Coordinates of C-alpha atoms in Angstrom, one line a residue:
X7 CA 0.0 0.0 0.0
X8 CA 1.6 3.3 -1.2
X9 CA 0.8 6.2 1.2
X10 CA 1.3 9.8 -0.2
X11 CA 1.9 12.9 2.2
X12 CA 3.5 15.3 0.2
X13 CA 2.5 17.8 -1.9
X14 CA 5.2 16.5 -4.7
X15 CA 3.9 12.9 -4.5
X16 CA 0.5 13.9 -4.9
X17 CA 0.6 15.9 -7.9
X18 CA 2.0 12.6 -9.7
X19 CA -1.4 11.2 -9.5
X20 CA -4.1 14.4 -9.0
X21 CA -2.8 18.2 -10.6
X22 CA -4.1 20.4 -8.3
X23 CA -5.1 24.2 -8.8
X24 CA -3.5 27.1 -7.6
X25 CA -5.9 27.8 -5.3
X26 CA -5.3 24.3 -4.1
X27 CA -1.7 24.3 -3.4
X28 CA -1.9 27.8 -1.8
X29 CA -4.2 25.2 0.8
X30 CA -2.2 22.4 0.9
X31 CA 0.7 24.2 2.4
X32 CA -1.3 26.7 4.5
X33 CA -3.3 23.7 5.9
X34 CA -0.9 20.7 6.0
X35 CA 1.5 22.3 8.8
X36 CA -2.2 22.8 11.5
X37 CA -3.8 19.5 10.0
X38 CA -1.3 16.8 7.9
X39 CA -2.4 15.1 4.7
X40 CA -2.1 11.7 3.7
X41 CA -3.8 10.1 1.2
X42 CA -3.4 6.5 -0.3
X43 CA -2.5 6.2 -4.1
X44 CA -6.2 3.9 -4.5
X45 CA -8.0 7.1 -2.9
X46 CA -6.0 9.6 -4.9
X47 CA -6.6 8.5 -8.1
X48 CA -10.3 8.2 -7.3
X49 CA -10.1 11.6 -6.4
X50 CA -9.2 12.8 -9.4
X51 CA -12.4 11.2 -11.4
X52 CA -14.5 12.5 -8.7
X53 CA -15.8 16.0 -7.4
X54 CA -16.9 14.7 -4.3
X55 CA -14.1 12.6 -2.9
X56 CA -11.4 15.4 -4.3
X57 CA -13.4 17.5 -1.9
X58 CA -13.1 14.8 1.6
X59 CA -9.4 14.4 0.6
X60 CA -7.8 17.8 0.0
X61 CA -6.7 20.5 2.0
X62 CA -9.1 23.6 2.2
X63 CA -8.6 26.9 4.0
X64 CA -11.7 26.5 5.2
X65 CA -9.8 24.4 7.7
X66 CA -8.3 27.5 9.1
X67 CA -11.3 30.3 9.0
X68 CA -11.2 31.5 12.6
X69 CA -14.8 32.6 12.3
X70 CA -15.6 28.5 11.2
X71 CA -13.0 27.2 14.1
X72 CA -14.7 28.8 17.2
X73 CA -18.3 26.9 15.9
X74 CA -16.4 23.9 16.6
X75 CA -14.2 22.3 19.3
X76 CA -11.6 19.3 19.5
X77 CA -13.4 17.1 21.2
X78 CA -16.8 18.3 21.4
X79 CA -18.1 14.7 22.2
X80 CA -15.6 14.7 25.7
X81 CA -14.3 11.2 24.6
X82 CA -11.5 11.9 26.7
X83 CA -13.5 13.4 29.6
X84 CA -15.3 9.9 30.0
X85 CA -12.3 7.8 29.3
X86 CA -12.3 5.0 32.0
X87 CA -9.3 3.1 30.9
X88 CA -6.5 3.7 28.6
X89 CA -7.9 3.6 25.1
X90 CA -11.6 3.1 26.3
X91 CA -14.6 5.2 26.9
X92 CA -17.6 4.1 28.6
X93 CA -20.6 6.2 28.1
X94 CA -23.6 4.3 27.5
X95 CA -24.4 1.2 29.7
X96 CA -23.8 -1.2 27.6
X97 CA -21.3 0.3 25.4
X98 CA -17.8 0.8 25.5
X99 CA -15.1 2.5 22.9
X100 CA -11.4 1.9 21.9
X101 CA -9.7 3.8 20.2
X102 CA -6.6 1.8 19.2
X103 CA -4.4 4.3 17.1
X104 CA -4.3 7.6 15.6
X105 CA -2.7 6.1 12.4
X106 CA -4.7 6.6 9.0
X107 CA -4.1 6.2 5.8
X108 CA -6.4 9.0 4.2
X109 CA -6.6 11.5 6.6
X110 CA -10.2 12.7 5.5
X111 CA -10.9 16.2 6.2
X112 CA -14.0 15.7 8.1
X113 CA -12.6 13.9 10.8
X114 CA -14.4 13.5 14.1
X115 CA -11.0 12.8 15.8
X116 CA -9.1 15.6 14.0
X117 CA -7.3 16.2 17.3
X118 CA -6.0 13.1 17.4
X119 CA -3.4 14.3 13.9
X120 CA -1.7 16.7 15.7
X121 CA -0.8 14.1 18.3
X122 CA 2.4 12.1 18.2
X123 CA 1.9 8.5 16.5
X124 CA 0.1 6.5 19.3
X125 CA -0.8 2.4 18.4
X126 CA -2.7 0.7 21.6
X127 CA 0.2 -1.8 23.3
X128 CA -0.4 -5.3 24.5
X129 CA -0.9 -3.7 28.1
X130 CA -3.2 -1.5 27.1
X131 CA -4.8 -4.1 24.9
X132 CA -4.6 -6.5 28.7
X133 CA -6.1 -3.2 30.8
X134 CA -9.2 -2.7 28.4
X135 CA -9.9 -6.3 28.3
X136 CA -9.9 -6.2 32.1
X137 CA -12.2 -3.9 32.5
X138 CA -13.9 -5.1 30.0
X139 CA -14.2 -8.4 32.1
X140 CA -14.9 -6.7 35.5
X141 CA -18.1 -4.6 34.1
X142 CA -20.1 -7.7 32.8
X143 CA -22.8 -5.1 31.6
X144 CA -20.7 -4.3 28.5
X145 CA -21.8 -7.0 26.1
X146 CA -20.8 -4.3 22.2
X147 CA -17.2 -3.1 21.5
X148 CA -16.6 -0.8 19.7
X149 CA -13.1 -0.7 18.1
X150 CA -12.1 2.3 16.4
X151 CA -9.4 4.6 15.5
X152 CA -7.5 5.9 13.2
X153 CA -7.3 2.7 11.2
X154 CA -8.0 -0.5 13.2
X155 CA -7.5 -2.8 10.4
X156 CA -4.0 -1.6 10.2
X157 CA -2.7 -2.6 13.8
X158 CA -0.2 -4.9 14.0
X159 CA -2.4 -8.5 13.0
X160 CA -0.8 -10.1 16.9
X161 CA -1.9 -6.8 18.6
X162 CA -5.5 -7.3 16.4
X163 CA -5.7 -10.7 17.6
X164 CA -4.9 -10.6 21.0
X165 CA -7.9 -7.9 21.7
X166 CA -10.3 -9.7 19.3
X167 CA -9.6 -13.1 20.6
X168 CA -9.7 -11.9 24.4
X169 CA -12.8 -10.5 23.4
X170 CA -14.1 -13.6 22.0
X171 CA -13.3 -15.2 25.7
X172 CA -15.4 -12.8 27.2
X173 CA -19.2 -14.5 27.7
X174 CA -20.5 -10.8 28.3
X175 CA -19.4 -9.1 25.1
X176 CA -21.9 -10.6 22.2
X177 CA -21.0 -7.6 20.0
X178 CA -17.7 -6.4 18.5
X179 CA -17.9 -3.8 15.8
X180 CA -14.8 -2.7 14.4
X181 CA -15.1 1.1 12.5
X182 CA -13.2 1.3 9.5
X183 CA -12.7 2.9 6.5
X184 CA -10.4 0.8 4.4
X185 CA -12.8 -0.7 2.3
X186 CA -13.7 2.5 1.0
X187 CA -9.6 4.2 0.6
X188 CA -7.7 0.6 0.3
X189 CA -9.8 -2.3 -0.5
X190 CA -6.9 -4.6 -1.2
X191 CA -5.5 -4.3 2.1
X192 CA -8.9 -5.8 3.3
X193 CA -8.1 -9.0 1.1
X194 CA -5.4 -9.8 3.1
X195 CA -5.7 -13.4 4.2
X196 CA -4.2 -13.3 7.6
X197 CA -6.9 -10.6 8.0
X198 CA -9.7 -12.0 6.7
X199 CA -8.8 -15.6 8.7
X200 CA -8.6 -13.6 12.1
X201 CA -11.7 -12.0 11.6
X202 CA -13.3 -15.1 11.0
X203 CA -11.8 -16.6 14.1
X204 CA -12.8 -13.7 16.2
X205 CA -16.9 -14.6 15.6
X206 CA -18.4 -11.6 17.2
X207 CA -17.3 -9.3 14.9
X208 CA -19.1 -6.9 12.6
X209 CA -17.8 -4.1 10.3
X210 CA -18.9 -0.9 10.8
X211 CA -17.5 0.9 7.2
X212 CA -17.7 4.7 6.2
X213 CA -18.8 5.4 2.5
X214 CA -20.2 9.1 2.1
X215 CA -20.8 9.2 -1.7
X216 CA -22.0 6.8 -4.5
X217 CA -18.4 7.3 -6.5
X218 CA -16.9 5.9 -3.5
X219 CA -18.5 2.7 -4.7
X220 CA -16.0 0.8 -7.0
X221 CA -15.6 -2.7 -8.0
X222 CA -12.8 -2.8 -5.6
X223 CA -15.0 -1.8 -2.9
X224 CA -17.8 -4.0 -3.5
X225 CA -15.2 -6.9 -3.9
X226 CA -13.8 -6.4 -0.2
X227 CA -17.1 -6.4 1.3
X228 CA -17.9 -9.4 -0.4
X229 CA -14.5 -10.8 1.2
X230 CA -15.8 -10.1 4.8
X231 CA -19.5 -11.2 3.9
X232 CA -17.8 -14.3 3.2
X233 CA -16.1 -14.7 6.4
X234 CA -19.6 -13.8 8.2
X235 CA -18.9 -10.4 9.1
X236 CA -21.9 -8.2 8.7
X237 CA -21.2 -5.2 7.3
X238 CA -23.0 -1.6 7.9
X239 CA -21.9 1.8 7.1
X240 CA -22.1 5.0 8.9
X241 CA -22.4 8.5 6.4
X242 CA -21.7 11.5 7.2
X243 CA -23.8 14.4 5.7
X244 CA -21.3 16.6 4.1
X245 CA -21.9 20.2 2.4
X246 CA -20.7 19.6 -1.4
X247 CA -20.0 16.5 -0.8
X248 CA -23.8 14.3 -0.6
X249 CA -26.0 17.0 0.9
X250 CA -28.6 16.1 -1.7
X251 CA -31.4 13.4 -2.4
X252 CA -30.4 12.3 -5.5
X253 CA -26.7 12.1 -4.1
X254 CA -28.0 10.1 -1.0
X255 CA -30.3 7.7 -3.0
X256 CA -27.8 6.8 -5.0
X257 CA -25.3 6.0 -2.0
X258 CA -28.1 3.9 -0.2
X259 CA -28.9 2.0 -3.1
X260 CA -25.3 1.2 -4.0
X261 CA -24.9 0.0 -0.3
X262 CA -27.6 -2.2 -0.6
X263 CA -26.6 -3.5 -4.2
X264 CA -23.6 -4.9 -2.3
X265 CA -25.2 -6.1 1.0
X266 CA -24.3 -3.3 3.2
X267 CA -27.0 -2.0 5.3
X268 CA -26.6 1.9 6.1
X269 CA -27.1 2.5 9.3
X270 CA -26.6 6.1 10.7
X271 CA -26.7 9.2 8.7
X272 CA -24.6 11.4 10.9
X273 CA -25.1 15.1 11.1
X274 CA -21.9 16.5 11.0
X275 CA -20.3 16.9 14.8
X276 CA -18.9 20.7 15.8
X277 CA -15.0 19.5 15.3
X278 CA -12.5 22.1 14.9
X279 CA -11.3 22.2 11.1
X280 CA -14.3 20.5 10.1
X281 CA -17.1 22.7 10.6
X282 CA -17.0 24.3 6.6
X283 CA -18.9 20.8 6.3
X284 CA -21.6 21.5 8.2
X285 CA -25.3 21.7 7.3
X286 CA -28.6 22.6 8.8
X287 CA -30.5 19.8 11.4
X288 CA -33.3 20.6 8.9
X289 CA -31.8 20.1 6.2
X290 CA -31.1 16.6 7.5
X291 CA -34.7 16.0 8.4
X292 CA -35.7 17.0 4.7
X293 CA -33.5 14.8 3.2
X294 CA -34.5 11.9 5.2
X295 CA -38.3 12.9 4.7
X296 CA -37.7 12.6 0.9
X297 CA -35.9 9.1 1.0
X298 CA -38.9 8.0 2.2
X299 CA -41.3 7.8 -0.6
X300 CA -37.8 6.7 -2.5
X301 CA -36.4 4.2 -0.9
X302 CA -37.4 0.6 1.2
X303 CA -36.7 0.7 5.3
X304 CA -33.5 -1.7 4.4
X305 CA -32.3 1.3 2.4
X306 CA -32.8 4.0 5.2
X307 CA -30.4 4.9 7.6
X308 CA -31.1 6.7 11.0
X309 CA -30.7 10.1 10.8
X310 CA -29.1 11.0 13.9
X311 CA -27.2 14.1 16.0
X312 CA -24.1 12.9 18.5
X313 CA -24.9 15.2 21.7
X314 CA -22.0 17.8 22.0
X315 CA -20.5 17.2 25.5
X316 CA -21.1 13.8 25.4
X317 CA -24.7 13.3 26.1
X318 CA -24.8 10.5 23.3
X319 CA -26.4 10.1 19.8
X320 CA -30.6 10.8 19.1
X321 CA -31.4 8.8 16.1
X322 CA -34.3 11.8 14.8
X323 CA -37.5 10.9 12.6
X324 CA -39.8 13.1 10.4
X325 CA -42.9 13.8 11.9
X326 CA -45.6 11.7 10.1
X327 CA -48.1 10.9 12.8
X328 CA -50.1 13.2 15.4
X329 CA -52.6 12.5 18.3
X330 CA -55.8 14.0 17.6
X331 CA -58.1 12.9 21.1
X332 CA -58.7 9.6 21.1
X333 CA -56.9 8.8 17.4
X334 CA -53.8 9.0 15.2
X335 CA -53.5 10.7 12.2
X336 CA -50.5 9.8 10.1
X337 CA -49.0 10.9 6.2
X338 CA -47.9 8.1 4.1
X339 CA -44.9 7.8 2.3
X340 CA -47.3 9.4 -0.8
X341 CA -48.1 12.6 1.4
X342 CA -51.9 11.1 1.7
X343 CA -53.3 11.1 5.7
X344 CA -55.2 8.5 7.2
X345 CA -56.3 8.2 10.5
X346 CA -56.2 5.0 13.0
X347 CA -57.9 4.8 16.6
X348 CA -56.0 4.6 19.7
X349 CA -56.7 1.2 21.1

């Protein structure tokens, strides 16, 4: 896998603009680049992606910056072991490494690039399995990063095994996005056999726009169907990028084409740096309101808002149905009402 962080290296594959250098080396010294060849060369057949990959000085528009914070979702305010948050009951997070190989520009963990290189050690891997073990309530896992696919296969294996050990834990999801910037590093055997092994897991992936949908994406999903991984993806609504209905319908469909269930819509989160991708809640809402009368229930993801200062995500509906005394009244997908009693 060939990574690319310079400017030099990238023009090889995607000439940039003016404008667009003047960005890359006003941006890249506050919020690095990197960018795998795959990725890159989508990039430059694609509007949208070129737009998640490249440096913008949006980035660094004071005015956008203090909309936004580094960690407005206090993952490290409710961190209860090293690595792991527990928030929600039932729940807990691990963020294994700030290592990615696209660093995309709406990042939720944006902080995490200006940080030295960190990869979660065997102790580490030992303390969250511990605690893991001594709160028996926990029974999902969320692994995430940076790039959790890209650990070190023993570290991988020794927290998805003594995960595996754990009767509690039904539920591992690991959050990745290397089906969607480097599909052939999901082939990878040893990879593929480990997660197999490992029997709990699912695959949470992160596709945000139909072009992102190549063969070679489509063929490493099928790899980890095949090894009975479910796979569901997580989009994030993005200004320019899929802020549309025809843009999402075509995404949703794709996913489904290739047996990928979206799951969350994600409004974008107030990060620092990221906040020039940002639309209206409403906006949201209409979108979703429209996909409706387009698309089946397996097609539609939850449209949802993370709490700023942690208070959790709120999957949020259109509102179709009122209480009228002692009935309901409800719109169909066709905008027609019809009305049901309360009994």
């Amino acid at each position: 896998m060939r990574v690319i962080t310079s400017l030099e290296a990238l023009e090889g594959l995607l000439p940039l603009s003016p404008q667009e250098r003047k960005a890359f080396r006003a941006v890249v010294p506050v919020y690095p680049f990197s960018t795998t060849e795959y990725y890159a060369r989508l990039a430059a057949e694609s509007f949208a992606v070129r737009r998640m990959l490249l440096p913008s000085l949006e980035e660094l528009n004071p005015e956008l910056q203090n909309l936004g914070e580094p960690d407005p979702l206090r993952e490290e305010r409710d961190r209860k072991a090293p690595r792991l948050t527990h928030r929600y009951p039932d729940r807990v997070l691990v963020v294994t490494t700030n290592y990615c190989p696209v660093l995309c520009r709406f990042c939720m963990r944006k902080r995490n690039w200006r940080k030295p290189p960190f990869t979660i050690s065997e102790d580490e891997v030992d303390a969250v399995l511990s605690y893991v073990r001594r709160n028996p309530q926990v029974r999902d896992v969320l692994i995430s990063g940076g790039e959790p696919l890209l650990l070190p296969l023993e570290l991988l294996e020794r927290l998805l095994l003594g995960l595996k050990k754990i009767e509690s834990v039904e539920v591992v999801r690991i959050g990745t996005r290397l089906p969607v910037v480097e599909p052939s590093a999901v082939l990878r055997s040893e990879l593929l056999s480990l997660l197999e092994r490992a029997q709990k897991v699912w695959v949470n992936t992160h596709f945000n726009h139909p072009d992102e949908l190549t063969a070679e994406a489509a063929e490493a999903v099928k790899a980890l169907l095949k090894c009975g991984v479910p796979v569901n993806n997580q989009t994030v609504l993005l200004k320019g990028v899929n802020d549309s209905v025809s843009v999402l319908e075509r995404l949703f469909r794709g996913l489904q084409r290739i047996k990928v269930r979206p799951y969350y819509l994600f409004h974008c989160d107030p990060v620092e740096g990221v906040m020039h991708f940002s639309t209206p809640i409403s906006l949201g809402l209409k979108l979703l309101e429209e996909l409706q009368t387009r698309l089946s229930p397996l097609a539609l993801p939850y449209y949802a808002v993370d709490g700023p200062g942690g208070y959790g995500k709120v999957p949020m509906l259109p509102v179709r149905f009122e209480k009228l005394g002692s009935v309901y009244r409800f719109r169909s997908f066709s905008g027609r009402y019809f009305t049901m009693p309360d009994r």
